[in-house]
Short mmCIF file of C-alpha atoms and ligand atoms in Angstrom, two decimals:
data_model
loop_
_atom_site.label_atom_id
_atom_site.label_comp_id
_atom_site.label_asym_id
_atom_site.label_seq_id
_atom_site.Cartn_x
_atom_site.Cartn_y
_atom_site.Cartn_z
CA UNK D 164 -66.67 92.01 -73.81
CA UNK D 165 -63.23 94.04 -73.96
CA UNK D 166 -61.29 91.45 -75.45
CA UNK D 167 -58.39 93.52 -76.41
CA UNK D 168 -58.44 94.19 -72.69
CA UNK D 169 -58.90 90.74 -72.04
CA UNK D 170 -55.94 89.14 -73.91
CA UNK D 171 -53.80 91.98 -72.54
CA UNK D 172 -54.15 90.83 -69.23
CA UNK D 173 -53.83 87.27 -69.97
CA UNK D 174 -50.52 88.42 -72.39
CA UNK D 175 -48.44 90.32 -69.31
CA UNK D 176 -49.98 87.82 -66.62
CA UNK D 177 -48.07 84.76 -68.59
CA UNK D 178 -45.25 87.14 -69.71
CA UNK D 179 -44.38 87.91 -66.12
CA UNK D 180 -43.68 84.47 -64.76
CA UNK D 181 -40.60 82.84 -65.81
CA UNK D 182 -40.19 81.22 -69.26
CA UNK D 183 -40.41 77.65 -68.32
CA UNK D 184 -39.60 75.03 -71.02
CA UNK D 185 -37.21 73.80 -74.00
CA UNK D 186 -36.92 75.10 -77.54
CA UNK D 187 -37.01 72.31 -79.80
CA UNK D 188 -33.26 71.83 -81.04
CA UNK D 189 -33.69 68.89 -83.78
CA UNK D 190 -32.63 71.45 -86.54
CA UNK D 191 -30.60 74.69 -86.28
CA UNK D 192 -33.39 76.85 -87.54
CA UNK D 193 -35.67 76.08 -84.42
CA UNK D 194 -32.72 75.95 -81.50
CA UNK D 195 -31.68 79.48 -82.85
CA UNK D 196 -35.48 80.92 -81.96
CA UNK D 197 -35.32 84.05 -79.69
CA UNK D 198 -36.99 81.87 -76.83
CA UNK D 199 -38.91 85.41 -75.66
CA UNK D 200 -41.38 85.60 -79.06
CA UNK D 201 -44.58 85.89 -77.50
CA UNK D 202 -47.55 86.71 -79.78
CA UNK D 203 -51.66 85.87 -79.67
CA UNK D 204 -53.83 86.24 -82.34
CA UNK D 205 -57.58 86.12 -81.62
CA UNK D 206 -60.14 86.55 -84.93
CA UNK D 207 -64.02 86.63 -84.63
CA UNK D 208 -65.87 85.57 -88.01
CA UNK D 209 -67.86 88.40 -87.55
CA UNK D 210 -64.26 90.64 -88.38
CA UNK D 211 -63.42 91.73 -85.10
CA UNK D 212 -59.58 91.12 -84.99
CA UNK D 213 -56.88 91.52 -81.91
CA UNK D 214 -53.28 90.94 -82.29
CA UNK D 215 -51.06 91.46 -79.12
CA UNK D 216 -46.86 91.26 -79.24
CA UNK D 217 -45.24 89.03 -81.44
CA UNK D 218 -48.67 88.22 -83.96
CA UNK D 219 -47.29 89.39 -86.85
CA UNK D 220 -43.89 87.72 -86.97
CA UNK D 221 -43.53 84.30 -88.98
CA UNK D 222 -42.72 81.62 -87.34
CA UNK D 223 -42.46 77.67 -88.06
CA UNK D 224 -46.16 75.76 -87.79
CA UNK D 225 -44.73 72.67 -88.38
CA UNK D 226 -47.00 69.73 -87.72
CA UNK D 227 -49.91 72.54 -87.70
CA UNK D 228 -49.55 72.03 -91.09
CA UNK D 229 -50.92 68.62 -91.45
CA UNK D 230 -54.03 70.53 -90.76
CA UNK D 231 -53.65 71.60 -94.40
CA UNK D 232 -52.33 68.50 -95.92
CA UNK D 233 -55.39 66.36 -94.32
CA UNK D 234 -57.96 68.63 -95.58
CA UNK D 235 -56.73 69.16 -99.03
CA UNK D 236 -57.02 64.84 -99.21
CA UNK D 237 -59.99 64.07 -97.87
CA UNK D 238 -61.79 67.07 -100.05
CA UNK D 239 -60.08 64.85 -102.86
CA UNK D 240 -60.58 61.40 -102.19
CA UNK D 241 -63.22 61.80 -99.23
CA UNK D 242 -64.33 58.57 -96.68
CA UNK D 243 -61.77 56.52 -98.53
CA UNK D 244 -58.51 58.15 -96.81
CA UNK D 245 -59.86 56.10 -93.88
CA UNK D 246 -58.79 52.86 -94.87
CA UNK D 247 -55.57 53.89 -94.86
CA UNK D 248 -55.50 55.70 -91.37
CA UNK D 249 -57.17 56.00 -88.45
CA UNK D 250 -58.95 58.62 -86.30
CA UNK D 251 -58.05 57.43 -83.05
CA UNK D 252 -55.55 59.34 -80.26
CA UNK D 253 -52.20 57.44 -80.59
CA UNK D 254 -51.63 57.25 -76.64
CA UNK D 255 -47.70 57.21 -77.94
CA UNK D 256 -45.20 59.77 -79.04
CA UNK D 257 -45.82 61.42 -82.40
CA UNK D 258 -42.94 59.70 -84.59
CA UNK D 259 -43.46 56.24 -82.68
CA UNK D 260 -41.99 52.94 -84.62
CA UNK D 261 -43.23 50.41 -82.54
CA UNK D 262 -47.20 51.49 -82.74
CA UNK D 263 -47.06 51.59 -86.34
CA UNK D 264 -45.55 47.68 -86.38
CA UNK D 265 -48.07 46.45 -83.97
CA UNK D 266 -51.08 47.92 -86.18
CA UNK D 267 -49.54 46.57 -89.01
CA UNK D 268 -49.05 50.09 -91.06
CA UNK D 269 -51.79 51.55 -90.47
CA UNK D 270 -51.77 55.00 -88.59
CA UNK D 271 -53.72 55.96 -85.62
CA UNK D 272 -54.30 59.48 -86.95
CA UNK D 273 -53.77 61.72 -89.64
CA UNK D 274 -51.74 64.13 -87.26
CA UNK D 275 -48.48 61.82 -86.10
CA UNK D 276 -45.76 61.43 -88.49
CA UNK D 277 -47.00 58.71 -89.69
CA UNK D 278 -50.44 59.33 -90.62
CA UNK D 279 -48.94 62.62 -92.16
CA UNK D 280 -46.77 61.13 -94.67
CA UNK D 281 -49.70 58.40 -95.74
CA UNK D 282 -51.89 62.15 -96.63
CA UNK D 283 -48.69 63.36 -98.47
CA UNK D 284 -48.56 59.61 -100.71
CA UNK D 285 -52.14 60.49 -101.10
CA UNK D 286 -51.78 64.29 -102.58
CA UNK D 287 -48.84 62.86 -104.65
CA UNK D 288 -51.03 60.20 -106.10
CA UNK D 289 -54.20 62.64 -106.95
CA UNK D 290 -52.29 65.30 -107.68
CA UNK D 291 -50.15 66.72 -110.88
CA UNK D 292 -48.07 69.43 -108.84
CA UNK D 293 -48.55 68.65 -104.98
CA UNK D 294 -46.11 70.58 -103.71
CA UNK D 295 -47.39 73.76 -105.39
CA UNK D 296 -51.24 72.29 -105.41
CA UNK D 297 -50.74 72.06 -101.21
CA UNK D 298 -49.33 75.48 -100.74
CA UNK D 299 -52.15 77.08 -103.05
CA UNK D 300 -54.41 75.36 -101.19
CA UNK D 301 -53.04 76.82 -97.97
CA UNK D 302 -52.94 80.17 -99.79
CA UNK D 303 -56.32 80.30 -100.52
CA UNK D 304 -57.25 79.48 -97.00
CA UNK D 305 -55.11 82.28 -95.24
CA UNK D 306 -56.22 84.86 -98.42
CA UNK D 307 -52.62 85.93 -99.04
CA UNK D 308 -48.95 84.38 -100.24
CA UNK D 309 -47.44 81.83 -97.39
CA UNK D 310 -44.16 79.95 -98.40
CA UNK D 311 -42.17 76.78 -97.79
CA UNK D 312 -39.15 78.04 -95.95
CA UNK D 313 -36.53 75.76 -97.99
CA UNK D 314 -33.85 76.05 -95.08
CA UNK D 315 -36.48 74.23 -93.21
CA UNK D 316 -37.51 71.52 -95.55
CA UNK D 317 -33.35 70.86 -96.19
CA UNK D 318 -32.97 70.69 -92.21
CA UNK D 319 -35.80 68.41 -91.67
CA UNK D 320 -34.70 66.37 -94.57
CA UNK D 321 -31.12 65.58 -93.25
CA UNK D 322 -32.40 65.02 -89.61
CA UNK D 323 -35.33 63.12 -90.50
CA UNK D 324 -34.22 59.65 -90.33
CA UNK D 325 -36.92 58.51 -87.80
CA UNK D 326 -39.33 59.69 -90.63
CA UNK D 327 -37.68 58.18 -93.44
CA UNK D 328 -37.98 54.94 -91.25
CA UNK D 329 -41.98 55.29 -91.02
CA UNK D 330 -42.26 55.57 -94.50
CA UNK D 331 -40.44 52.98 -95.29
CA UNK D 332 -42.35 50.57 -92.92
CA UNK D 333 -45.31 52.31 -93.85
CA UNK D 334 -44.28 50.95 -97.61
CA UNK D 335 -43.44 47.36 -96.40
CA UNK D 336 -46.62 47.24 -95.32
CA UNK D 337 -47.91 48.19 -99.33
CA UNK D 338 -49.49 52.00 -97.65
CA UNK D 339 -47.60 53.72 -99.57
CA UNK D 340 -48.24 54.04 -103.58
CA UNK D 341 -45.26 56.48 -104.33
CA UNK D 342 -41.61 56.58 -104.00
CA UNK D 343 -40.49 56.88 -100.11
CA UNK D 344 -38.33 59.58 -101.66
CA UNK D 345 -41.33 61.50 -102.90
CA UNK D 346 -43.43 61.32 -100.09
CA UNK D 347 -40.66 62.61 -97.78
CA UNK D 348 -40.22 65.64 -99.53
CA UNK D 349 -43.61 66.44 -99.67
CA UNK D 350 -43.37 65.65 -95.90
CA UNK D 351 -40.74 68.11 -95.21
CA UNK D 352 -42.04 70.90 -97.28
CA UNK D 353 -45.64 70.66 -95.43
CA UNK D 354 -43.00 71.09 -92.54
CA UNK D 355 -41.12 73.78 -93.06
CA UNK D 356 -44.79 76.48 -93.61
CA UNK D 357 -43.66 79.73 -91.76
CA UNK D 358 -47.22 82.21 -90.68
CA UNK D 359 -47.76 84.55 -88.59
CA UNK D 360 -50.20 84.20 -85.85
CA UNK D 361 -52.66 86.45 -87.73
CA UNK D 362 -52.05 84.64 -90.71
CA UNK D 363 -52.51 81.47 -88.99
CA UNK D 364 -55.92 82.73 -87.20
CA UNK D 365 -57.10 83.76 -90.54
CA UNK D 366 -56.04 80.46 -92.56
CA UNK D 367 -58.17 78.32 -89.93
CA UNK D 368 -61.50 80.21 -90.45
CA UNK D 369 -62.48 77.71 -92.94
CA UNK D 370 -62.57 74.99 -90.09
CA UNK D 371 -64.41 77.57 -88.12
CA UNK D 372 -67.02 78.14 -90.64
CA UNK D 373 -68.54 75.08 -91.89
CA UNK D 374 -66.00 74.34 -94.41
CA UNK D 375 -66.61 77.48 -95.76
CA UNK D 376 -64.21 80.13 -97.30
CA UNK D 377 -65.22 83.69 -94.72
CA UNK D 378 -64.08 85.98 -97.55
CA UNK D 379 -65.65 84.71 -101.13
CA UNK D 380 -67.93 82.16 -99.49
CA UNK D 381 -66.31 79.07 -101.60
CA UNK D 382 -66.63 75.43 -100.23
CA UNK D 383 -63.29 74.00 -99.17
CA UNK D 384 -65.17 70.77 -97.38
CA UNK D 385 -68.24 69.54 -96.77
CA UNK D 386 -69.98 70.38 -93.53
CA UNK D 387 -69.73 66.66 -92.66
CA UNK D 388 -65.32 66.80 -93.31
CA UNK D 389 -65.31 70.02 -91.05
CA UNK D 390 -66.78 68.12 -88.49
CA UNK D 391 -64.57 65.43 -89.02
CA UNK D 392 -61.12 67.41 -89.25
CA UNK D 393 -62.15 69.48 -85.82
CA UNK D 394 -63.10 66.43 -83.89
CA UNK D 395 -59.85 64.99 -85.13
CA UNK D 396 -58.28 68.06 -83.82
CA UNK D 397 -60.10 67.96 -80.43
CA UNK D 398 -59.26 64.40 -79.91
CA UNK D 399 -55.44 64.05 -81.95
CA UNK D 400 -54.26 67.86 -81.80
CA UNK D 401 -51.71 67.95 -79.37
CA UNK D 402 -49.49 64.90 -79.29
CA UNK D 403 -49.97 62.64 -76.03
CA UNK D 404 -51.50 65.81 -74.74
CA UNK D 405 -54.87 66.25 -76.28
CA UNK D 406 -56.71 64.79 -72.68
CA UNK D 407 -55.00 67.88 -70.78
CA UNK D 408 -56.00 70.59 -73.91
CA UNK D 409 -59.41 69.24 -73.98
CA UNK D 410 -59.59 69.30 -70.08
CA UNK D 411 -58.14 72.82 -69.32
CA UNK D 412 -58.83 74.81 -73.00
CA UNK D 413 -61.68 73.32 -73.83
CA UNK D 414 -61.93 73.82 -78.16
CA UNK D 415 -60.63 72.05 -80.77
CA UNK D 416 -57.15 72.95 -82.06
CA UNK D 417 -53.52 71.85 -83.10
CA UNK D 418 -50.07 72.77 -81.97
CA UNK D 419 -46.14 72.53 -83.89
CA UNK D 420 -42.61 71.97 -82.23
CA UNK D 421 -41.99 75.30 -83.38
CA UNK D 422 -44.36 76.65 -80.66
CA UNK D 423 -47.28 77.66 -82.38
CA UNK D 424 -50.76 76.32 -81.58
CA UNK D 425 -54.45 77.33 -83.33
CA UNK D 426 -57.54 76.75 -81.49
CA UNK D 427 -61.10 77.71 -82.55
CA UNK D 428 -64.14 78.04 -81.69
CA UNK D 429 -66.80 76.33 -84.59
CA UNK D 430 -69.05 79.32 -85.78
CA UNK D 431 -67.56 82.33 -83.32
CA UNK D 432 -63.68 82.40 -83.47
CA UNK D 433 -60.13 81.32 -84.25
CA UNK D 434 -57.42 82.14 -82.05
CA UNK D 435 -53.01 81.69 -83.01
CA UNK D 436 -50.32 81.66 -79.92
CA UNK D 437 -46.53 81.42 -80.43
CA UNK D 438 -44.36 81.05 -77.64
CA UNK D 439 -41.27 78.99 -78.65
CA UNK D 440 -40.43 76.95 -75.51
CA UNK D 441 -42.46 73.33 -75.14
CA UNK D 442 -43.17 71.57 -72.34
CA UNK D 443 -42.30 67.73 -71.97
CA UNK D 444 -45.10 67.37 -73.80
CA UNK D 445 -43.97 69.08 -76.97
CA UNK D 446 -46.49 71.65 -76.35
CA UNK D 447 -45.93 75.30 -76.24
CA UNK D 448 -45.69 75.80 -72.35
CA UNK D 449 -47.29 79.70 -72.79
CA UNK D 450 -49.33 78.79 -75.82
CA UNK D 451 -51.50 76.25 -73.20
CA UNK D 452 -51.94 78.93 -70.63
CA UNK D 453 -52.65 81.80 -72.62
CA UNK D 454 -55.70 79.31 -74.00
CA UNK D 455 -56.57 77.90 -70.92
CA UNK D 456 -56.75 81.71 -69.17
CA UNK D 457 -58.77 82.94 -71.98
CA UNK D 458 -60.94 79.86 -72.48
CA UNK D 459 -61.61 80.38 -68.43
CA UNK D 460 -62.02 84.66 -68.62
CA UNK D 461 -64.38 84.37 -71.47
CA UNK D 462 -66.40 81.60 -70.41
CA UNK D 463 -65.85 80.69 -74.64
CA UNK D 464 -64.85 77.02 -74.38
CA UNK D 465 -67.06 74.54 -76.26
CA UNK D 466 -68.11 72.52 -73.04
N1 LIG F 745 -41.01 68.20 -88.25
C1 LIG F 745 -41.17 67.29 -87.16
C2 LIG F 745 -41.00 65.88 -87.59
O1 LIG F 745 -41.38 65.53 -88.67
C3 LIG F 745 -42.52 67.35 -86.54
C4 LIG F 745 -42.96 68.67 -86.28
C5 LIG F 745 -44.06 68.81 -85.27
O2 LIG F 745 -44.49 67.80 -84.66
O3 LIG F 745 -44.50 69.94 -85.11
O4 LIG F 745 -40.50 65.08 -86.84
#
């Protein structure tokens, strides 16, 4: 198959209809996005590679990052991080108070806010340096040098006083071993990752091959956590959304509020979209339809 052809078609057939949608405007540096970025990244394991517009541009991958964070614990303190949250779809909005009262401080999933900042008390507590330890393990898993962007982490910081509130319940409820302090600003660093799209395509190959670094062949999870952390991305990846990615895209995957979302394909492919603006959703409104028109073109969906 022509797949540079492919994703050229499906890049101009989305870019031509209007840019429906809403930036996310919680902090400066994401309301300030050119709302136009538009880029695809689609990587085979075998090495074939396409990039189309905008896939070599950083951008913010936000909650993609918990990705990251949720791998790096479980590879350290394995079936255990399960006690302390869940693997189940949250059926609520990502930073939701109420849910986490009702279940008595335990998360749903490792991928709302809450469940996030639980796997940042846990790389704090097996950790010596877990801000530096986190972004070398991302590192290793994209091959090349990715950075906190610290004008993110300071703007999530002083607007994140719904998250300071879940980990403070979260520590009422004795699931949380460090300082709340702490454990936010782990949070908001894990935040504040910029990539590219063809960095982002390349960091997820791990997930794509069994756990499995592509490039030196070194084991960054078992097979059994790889299947773990992509059916928690089929079934948690995309907010209160994950029924209508499963449904029309058809892989496992996870998106950010700063528009981003990675998909893949287990054993053939990983695939990065930006487009900034989200639909109600939180989703990146182009992101789902360039996935659901290539999922569809290339008869490559999982089901
Ligand atoms: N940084 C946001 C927050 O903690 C979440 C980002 C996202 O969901 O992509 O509220």
């Amino acid at each position: 198959m022509d797949y540079q052809n492919l994703l050229e078609n499906i890049y101009y057939q989305v870019k031509n209809q209007p840019n429906k949608g809403e930036l996310a405007t919680y902090i400066p540096e994401l309301a300030r996005i050119n709302p136009d970025k538009f880029g695809i990244s689609l990587q085979f394991l075998d090495g074939q590679s396409y990039n189309i517009g905008d896939a070599q541009e950083k951008f913010s991958i936000q909650s993609i990052a918990k990705v990251f964070a949720f791998s790096l614990a479980i590879s350290l303190v394995g079936k255990e991080i399960f006690k302390r949250v869940g693997v189940e779809p949250s059926g609520n909005s990502f930073n939701s108070l109420v849910q986490l009262e009702y279940e008595k401080g335990v998360p749903r999933n490792p991928f709302i806010n809450a469940g996030a900042i639980v796997v940042a008390d846990i790389l704090i507590s097996n950790l010596k340096n877990p801000k530096e330890e986190l972004l070398l393990f991302i590192q290793k898993a994209a091959g090349k040098k990715i950075e906190y962007n610290l004008q993110v982490a300071q703007s999530e910081k002083s607007t994140g006083f719904r998250n300071a509130a879940l980990a403070n319940m979260l520590k009422s409820y004795g699931n949380l071993e460090n300082d709340v302090e702490n454990v936010l600003d782990i949070y908001f660093h894990l935040c504040s990752i910029s990539m590219t799209c063809e960095e982002l395509a390349t960091s997820f190959k791990y997930l794509c091959n069994g756990g499995k670094l592509i490039t030196s062949d070194e084991r960054l999870l078992t097979l059994s956590q790889t299947k773990r952390l992509n059916a928690l991305m089929q079934t948690c990846g995309f907010y209160d959304e994950a029924g209508e990615f499963t449904y029309k895209v058809g892989l496992p995957g996870k998106s950010g509020v700063g528009g981003g979302i990675i998909a893949l394909y287990p054993e053939k492919f990983t695939i990065a979209v930006w487009s900034p603006k989200l639909n109600v959703k939180g989703n990146s409104l182009r992101g789902m339809k360039v996935l659901e028109q290539f999922t569809t073109d290339s008869q490559l969906s999982i089901f």
